[in-house]
Amino acid sequence: MFKLKLPTDPRWANIAEGNLQEILTDHAWCEQKAATNAIGLITMLPEYPEIVTELLAIAQEELEHFNQVHQIIIKRGYTFGRTRKDDYVNELVNFIQKGGNRDTLIIDKMLFAAMIEARSCERFKVLTENIKDEELKTFYKELMISEANHYTTFIGFARQLGDAEQVNKRWEEWLEYEAKIIQSYGNKESIHG
């Protein structure tokens, strides 16, 4: 569905399951950052009320996911750690086109969001298929569906705001870039690490 060029090695799930407190803390902060990103996009698009409405729903859903992960952390007696630096996301930020016009920037920010949702969804699928923890299998399967919907929404907005052919071409560039950087990840107890 996402056309990711390099799938996650299923052994990453073993790394994640080896330190559930860490993966859950990292995941919680990823959800908070996703909500913040959606809110940031809202500030760029006041003239599109239907997009603002949808982005608001995504931000609320991401905050609910943050809450759900936080509740799992509490229930399991884990310590909820401080926010983590996400090197993967920071490398993606570097690919956002700078210096162009406002529309180009907004479209690229939509594709940036779509890329993160696509990889997160793919990682949740790997967890669902490879971890032994039944509660988390079910939880990540539900989130996988939500992330897939967010991916579709962001790609759809990019195509709505720009020329669909040009957006598709730029998405291919995003996929190629992401394939290069993701090779360095998949060896830590973090959603994108």
PDB file of C-alpha atoms in Angstrom:
ATOM      1  CA  MET A   1       0.000   0.000   0.000  1.00  0.00           C
ATOM      2  CA  PHE A   2       2.678   2.510   0.957  1.00  0.00           C
ATOM      3  CA  LYS A   3       5.282   1.415  -1.603  1.00  0.00           C
ATOM      4  CA  LEU A   4       8.027   1.620   1.015  1.00  0.00           C
ATOM      5  CA  LYS A   5      11.225   0.569  -0.720  1.00  0.00           C
ATOM      6  CA  LEU A   6      12.838  -1.165   2.262  1.00  0.00           C
ATOM      7  CA  PRO A   7      10.688  -3.184   4.677  1.00  0.00           C
ATOM      8  CA  THR A   8      11.564  -3.465   8.346  1.00  0.00           C
ATOM      9  CA  ASP A   9      13.421  -6.633   9.297  1.00  0.00           C
ATOM     10  CA  PRO A  10      11.004  -8.643  11.494  1.00  0.00           C
ATOM     11  CA  ARG A  11      13.840  -9.111  14.008  1.00  0.00           C
ATOM     12  CA  TRP A  12      13.347  -5.469  14.982  1.00  0.00           C
ATOM     13  CA  ALA A  13      10.210  -6.642  16.847  1.00  0.00           C
ATOM     14  CA  ASN A  14      12.435  -8.801  19.074  1.00  0.00           C
ATOM     15  CA  ILE A  15      14.554  -5.751  19.912  1.00  0.00           C
ATOM     16  CA  ALA A  16      11.408  -3.777  20.704  1.00  0.00           C
ATOM     17  CA  GLU A  17       9.903  -6.555  22.813  1.00  0.00           C
ATOM     18  CA  GLY A  18      13.162  -6.863  24.727  1.00  0.00           C
ATOM     19  CA  ASN A  19      12.520  -3.460  26.312  1.00  0.00           C
ATOM     20  CA  LEU A  20       8.799  -2.715  26.286  1.00  0.00           C
ATOM     21  CA  GLN A  21       9.130   0.204  28.693  1.00  0.00           C
ATOM     22  CA  GLU A  22      11.429   1.968  26.237  1.00  0.00           C
ATOM     23  CA  ILE A  23       9.405   1.204  23.101  1.00  0.00           C
ATOM     24  CA  LEU A  24       6.176   2.308  24.793  1.00  0.00           C
ATOM     25  CA  THR A  25       7.699   5.564  26.041  1.00  0.00           C
ATOM     26  CA  ASP A  26       9.137   6.290  22.605  1.00  0.00           C
ATOM     27  CA  HIS A  27       5.813   5.432  21.004  1.00  0.00           C
ATOM     28  CA  ALA A  28       3.889   7.725  23.353  1.00  0.00           C
ATOM     29  CA  TRP A  29       6.112  10.655  22.428  1.00  0.00           C
ATOM     30  CA  CYS A  30       5.752   9.826  18.705  1.00  0.00           C
ATOM     31  CA  GLU A  31       1.993  10.163  19.110  1.00  0.00           C
ATOM     32  CA  GLN A  32       2.383  13.518  20.881  1.00  0.00           C
ATOM     33  CA  LYS A  33       4.652  14.769  18.091  1.00  0.00           C
ATOM     34  CA  ALA A  34       2.158  13.590  15.454  1.00  0.00           C
ATOM     35  CA  ALA A  35      -0.579  15.599  17.180  1.00  0.00           C
ATOM     36  CA  THR A  36       1.699  18.640  17.282  1.00  0.00           C
ATOM     37  CA  ASN A  37       2.507  18.227  13.580  1.00  0.00           C
ATOM     38  CA  ALA A  38      -1.197  18.132  12.684  1.00  0.00           C
ATOM     39  CA  ILE A  39      -1.770  21.303  14.707  1.00  0.00           C
ATOM     40  CA  GLY A  40       1.159  22.954  12.928  1.00  0.00           C
ATOM     41  CA  LEU A  41      -0.420  22.139   9.571  1.00  0.00           C
ATOM     42  CA  ILE A  42      -3.703  23.649  10.755  1.00  0.00           C
ATOM     43  CA  THR A  43      -1.948  26.971  11.309  1.00  0.00           C
ATOM     44  CA  MET A  44      -0.785  26.921   7.688  1.00  0.00           C
ATOM     45  CA  LEU A  45      -4.207  26.230   6.158  1.00  0.00           C
ATOM     46  CA  PRO A  46      -6.862  28.522   7.662  1.00  0.00           C
ATOM     47  CA  GLU A  47      -8.439  29.081   4.248  1.00  0.00           C
ATOM     48  CA  TYR A  48      -9.298  25.354   3.934  1.00  0.00           C
ATOM     49  CA  PRO A  49     -11.954  24.683   6.605  1.00  0.00           C
ATOM     50  CA  GLU A  50     -12.546  21.081   5.490  1.00  0.00           C
ATOM     51  CA  ILE A  51      -8.825  20.296   5.765  1.00  0.00           C
ATOM     52  CA  VAL A  52      -8.600  22.067   9.127  1.00  0.00           C
ATOM     53  CA  THR A  53     -11.539  19.991  10.380  1.00  0.00           C
ATOM     54  CA  GLU A  54      -9.862  16.752   9.316  1.00  0.00           C
ATOM     55  CA  LEU A  55      -6.478  17.775  10.726  1.00  0.00           C
ATOM     56  CA  LEU A  56      -8.150  18.649  14.007  1.00  0.00           C
ATOM     57  CA  ALA A  57      -9.668  15.154  14.113  1.00  0.00           C
ATOM     58  CA  ILE A  58      -6.230  13.641  13.413  1.00  0.00           C
ATOM     59  CA  ALA A  59      -4.629  15.739  16.177  1.00  0.00           C
ATOM     60  CA  GLN A  60      -7.304  14.610  18.631  1.00  0.00           C
ATOM     61  CA  GLU A  61      -6.885  10.984  17.585  1.00  0.00           C
ATOM     62  CA  GLU A  62      -3.101  11.190  17.978  1.00  0.00           C
ATOM     63  CA  LEU A  63      -3.544  12.644  21.475  1.00  0.00           C
ATOM     64  CA  GLU A  64      -5.928   9.786  22.285  1.00  0.00           C
ATOM     65  CA  HIS A  65      -3.253   7.331  21.105  1.00  0.00           C
ATOM     66  CA  PHE A  66      -0.768   9.149  23.350  1.00  0.00           C
ATOM     67  CA  ASN A  67      -3.189   8.661  26.228  1.00  0.00           C
ATOM     68  CA  GLN A  68      -3.706   4.975  25.404  1.00  0.00           C
ATOM     69  CA  VAL A  69       0.030   4.283  25.347  1.00  0.00           C
ATOM     70  CA  HIS A  70       0.492   6.282  28.537  1.00  0.00           C
ATOM     71  CA  GLN A  71      -2.228   4.219  30.241  1.00  0.00           C
ATOM     72  CA  ILE A  72      -0.496   0.979  29.193  1.00  0.00           C
ATOM     73  CA  ILE A  73       2.753   2.300  30.681  1.00  0.00           C
ATOM     74  CA  ILE A  74       1.020   3.111  33.970  1.00  0.00           C
ATOM     75  CA  LYS A  75      -0.904  -0.182  34.071  1.00  0.00           C
ATOM     76  CA  ARG A  76       2.284  -2.167  33.628  1.00  0.00           C
ATOM     77  CA  GLY A  77       4.122  -0.232  36.323  1.00  0.00           C
ATOM     78  CA  TYR A  78       6.670   1.169  33.891  1.00  0.00           C
ATOM     79  CA  THR A  79       8.296   4.559  34.228  1.00  0.00           C
ATOM     80  CA  PHE A  80       7.229   7.062  31.596  1.00  0.00           C
ATOM     81  CA  GLY A  81      10.444   8.653  30.392  1.00  0.00           C
ATOM     82  CA  ARG A  82      11.233  12.014  28.897  1.00  0.00           C
ATOM     83  CA  THR A  83      10.679  12.805  25.241  1.00  0.00           C
ATOM     84  CA  ARG A  84      13.174  11.251  22.844  1.00  0.00           C
ATOM     85  CA  LYS A  85      15.011  12.756  19.915  1.00  0.00           C
ATOM     86  CA  ASP A  86      13.817  11.009  16.738  1.00  0.00           C
ATOM     87  CA  ASP A  87      16.801  10.930  14.366  1.00  0.00           C
ATOM     88  CA  TYR A  88      14.715   9.291  11.624  1.00  0.00           C
ATOM     89  CA  VAL A  89      12.141  12.096  11.676  1.00  0.00           C
ATOM     90  CA  ASN A  90      14.893  14.722  11.850  1.00  0.00           C
ATOM     91  CA  GLU A  91      16.461  13.252   8.712  1.00  0.00           C
ATOM     92  CA  LEU A  92      13.078  13.376   6.980  1.00  0.00           C
ATOM     93  CA  VAL A  93      12.724  17.054   7.947  1.00  0.00           C
ATOM     94  CA  ASN A  94      15.912  17.725   5.992  1.00  0.00           C
ATOM     95  CA  PHE A  95      14.173  16.545   2.807  1.00  0.00           C
ATOM     96  CA  ILE A  96      11.332  19.076   3.032  1.00  0.00           C
ATOM     97  CA  GLN A  97      11.780  21.571   0.205  1.00  0.00           C
ATOM     98  CA  LYS A  98      12.829  24.933   1.548  1.00  0.00           C
ATOM     99  CA  GLY A  99      12.843  28.279  -0.171  1.00  0.00           C
ATOM    100  CA  GLY A 100       9.979  27.539  -2.538  1.00  0.00           C
ATOM    101  CA  ASN A 101       6.526  28.998  -2.471  1.00  0.00           C
ATOM    102  CA  ARG A 102       4.010  28.435   0.324  1.00  0.00           C
ATOM    103  CA  ASP A 103       2.017  25.807  -1.591  1.00  0.00           C
ATOM    104  CA  THR A 104       5.121  23.731  -2.326  1.00  0.00           C
ATOM    105  CA  LEU A 105       6.083  23.846   1.346  1.00  0.00           C
ATOM    106  CA  ILE A 106       2.614  22.800   2.506  1.00  0.00           C
ATOM    107  CA  ILE A 107       2.494  19.917   0.029  1.00  0.00           C
ATOM    108  CA  ASP A 108       5.913  18.722   1.129  1.00  0.00           C
ATOM    109  CA  LYS A 109       4.859  18.919   4.781  1.00  0.00           C
ATOM    110  CA  MET A 110       1.836  16.768   3.916  1.00  0.00           C
ATOM    111  CA  LEU A 111       4.133  14.228   2.235  1.00  0.00           C
ATOM    112  CA  PHE A 112       6.473  14.354   5.237  1.00  0.00           C
ATOM    113  CA  ALA A 113       3.513  13.520   7.497  1.00  0.00           C
ATOM    114  CA  ALA A 114       2.381  10.770   5.108  1.00  0.00           C
ATOM    115  CA  MET A 115       5.865   9.224   5.165  1.00  0.00           C
ATOM    116  CA  ILE A 116       5.984   9.093   8.951  1.00  0.00           C
ATOM    117  CA  GLU A 117       2.495   7.581   9.092  1.00  0.00           C
ATOM    118  CA  ALA A 118       3.427   5.006   6.439  1.00  0.00           C
ATOM    119  CA  ARG A 119       6.572   3.863   8.253  1.00  0.00           C
ATOM    120  CA  SER A 120       4.816   3.877  11.632  1.00  0.00           C
ATOM    121  CA  CYS A 121       2.009   1.756  10.213  1.00  0.00           C
ATOM    122  CA  GLU A 122       4.528  -0.651   8.732  1.00  0.00           C
ATOM    123  CA  ARG A 123       6.351  -0.894  12.086  1.00  0.00           C
ATOM    124  CA  PHE A 124       3.061  -1.533  13.921  1.00  0.00           C
ATOM    125  CA  LYS A 125       2.345  -4.346  11.451  1.00  0.00           C
ATOM    126  CA  VAL A 126       5.762  -5.871  12.188  1.00  0.00           C
ATOM    127  CA  LEU A 127       5.003  -5.699  15.919  1.00  0.00           C
ATOM    128  CA  THR A 128       1.551  -7.213  15.430  1.00  0.00           C
ATOM    129  CA  GLU A 129       2.970 -10.137  13.484  1.00  0.00           C
ATOM    130  CA  ASN A 130       6.057 -10.821  15.597  1.00  0.00           C
ATOM    131  CA  ILE A 131       5.647 -10.059  19.294  1.00  0.00           C
ATOM    132  CA  LYS A 132       4.345 -12.516  21.861  1.00  0.00           C
ATOM    133  CA  ASP A 133       2.552  -9.967  24.070  1.00  0.00           C
ATOM    134  CA  GLU A 134      -1.129 -10.515  23.185  1.00  0.00           C
ATOM    135  CA  GLU A 135      -2.364  -7.195  24.590  1.00  0.00           C
ATOM    136  CA  LEU A 136       0.160  -5.256  22.535  1.00  0.00           C
ATOM    137  CA  LYS A 137      -0.506  -7.357  19.415  1.00  0.00           C
ATOM    138  CA  THR A 138      -4.145  -6.307  19.534  1.00  0.00           C
ATOM    139  CA  PHE A 139      -3.301  -2.716  20.401  1.00  0.00           C
ATOM    140  CA  TYR A 140      -0.814  -2.311  17.561  1.00  0.00           C
ATOM    141  CA  LYS A 141      -3.183  -3.902  15.071  1.00  0.00           C
ATOM    142  CA  GLU A 142      -5.792  -1.238  15.911  1.00  0.00           C
ATOM    143  CA  LEU A 143      -3.222   1.542  15.637  1.00  0.00           C
ATOM    144  CA  MET A 144      -1.931   0.141  12.350  1.00  0.00           C
ATOM    145  CA  ILE A 145      -5.363   0.740  10.804  1.00  0.00           C
ATOM    146  CA  SER A 146      -5.506   4.272  12.191  1.00  0.00           C
ATOM    147  CA  GLU A 147      -2.027   5.134  10.883  1.00  0.00           C
ATOM    148  CA  ALA A 148      -2.956   3.799   7.443  1.00  0.00           C
ATOM    149  CA  ASN A 149      -5.961   6.126   7.414  1.00  0.00           C
ATOM    150  CA  HIS A 150      -3.775   9.074   8.397  1.00  0.00           C
ATOM    151  CA  TYR A 151      -1.319   8.235   5.612  1.00  0.00           C
ATOM    152  CA  THR A 152      -4.176   8.185   3.092  1.00  0.00           C
ATOM    153  CA  THR A 153      -5.509  11.501   4.404  1.00  0.00           C
ATOM    154  CA  PHE A 154      -2.159  13.298   4.145  1.00  0.00           C
ATOM    155  CA  ILE A 155      -1.480  11.972   0.634  1.00  0.00           C
ATOM    156  CA  GLY A 156      -5.009  12.986  -0.361  1.00  0.00           C
ATOM    157  CA  PHE A 157      -4.523  16.514   0.971  1.00  0.00           C
ATOM    158  CA  ALA A 158      -1.240  16.860  -0.921  1.00  0.00           C
ATOM    159  CA  ARG A 159      -2.987  15.834  -4.154  1.00  0.00           C
ATOM    160  CA  GLN A 160      -5.894  18.173  -3.418  1.00  0.00           C
ATOM    161  CA  LEU A 161      -3.598  21.137  -2.817  1.00  0.00           C
ATOM    162  CA  GLY A 162      -1.292  20.534  -5.773  1.00  0.00           C
ATOM    163  CA  ASP A 163      -1.080  18.961  -9.189  1.00  0.00           C
ATOM    164  CA  ALA A 164      -1.665  15.235  -8.613  1.00  0.00           C
ATOM    165  CA  GLU A 165       0.966  14.188 -11.168  1.00  0.00           C
ATOM    166  CA  GLN A 166       3.601  16.441  -9.597  1.00  0.00           C
ATOM    167  CA  VAL A 167       2.629  15.262  -6.108  1.00  0.00           C
ATOM    168  CA  ASN A 168       2.958  11.624  -7.188  1.00  0.00           C
ATOM    169  CA  LYS A 169       6.392  12.379  -8.645  1.00  0.00           C
ATOM    170  CA  ARG A 170       7.456  14.085  -5.416  1.00  0.00           C
ATOM    171  CA  TRP A 171       6.100  11.144  -3.386  1.00  0.00           C
ATOM    172  CA  GLU A 172       8.376   8.835  -5.376  1.00  0.00           C
ATOM    173  CA  GLU A 173      11.300  11.092  -4.435  1.00  0.00           C
ATOM    174  CA  TRP A 174      10.245  10.845  -0.781  1.00  0.00           C
ATOM    175  CA  LEU A 175      10.133   7.056  -1.058  1.00  0.00           C
ATOM    176  CA  GLU A 176      13.632   6.936  -2.553  1.00  0.00           C
ATOM    177  CA  TYR A 177      15.027   9.275   0.088  1.00  0.00           C
ATOM    178  CA  GLU A 178      13.370   7.358   2.929  1.00  0.00           C
ATOM    179  CA  ALA A 179      14.773   4.066   1.608  1.00  0.00           C
ATOM    180  CA  LYS A 180      18.281   5.484   1.892  1.00  0.00           C
ATOM    181  CA  ILE A 181      17.943   6.747   5.437  1.00  0.00           C
ATOM    182  CA  ILE A 182      15.930   3.831   6.870  1.00  0.00           C
ATOM    183  CA  GLN A 183      18.905   1.535   6.220  1.00  0.00           C
ATOM    184  CA  SER A 184      20.519   3.057   9.318  1.00  0.00           C
ATOM    185  CA  TYR A 185      17.524   2.254  11.519  1.00  0.00           C
ATOM    186  CA  GLY A 186      15.721  -0.797  12.865  1.00  0.00           C
ATOM    187  CA  ASN A 187      18.188  -1.717  15.594  1.00  0.00           C
ATOM    188  CA  LYS A 188      16.879   0.197  18.636  1.00  0.00           C
ATOM    189  CA  GLU A 189      13.895   0.043  20.991  1.00  0.00           C
ATOM    190  CA  SER A 190      12.124   2.914  19.298  1.00  0.00           C
ATOM    191  CA  ILE A 191       9.332   3.105  16.762  1.00  0.00           C
ATOM    192  CA  HIS A 192      11.563   4.514  14.034  1.00  0.00           C
ATOM    193  CA  GLY A 193      14.988   3.564  15.444  1.00  0.00           C
TER     194      GLY A 193
END
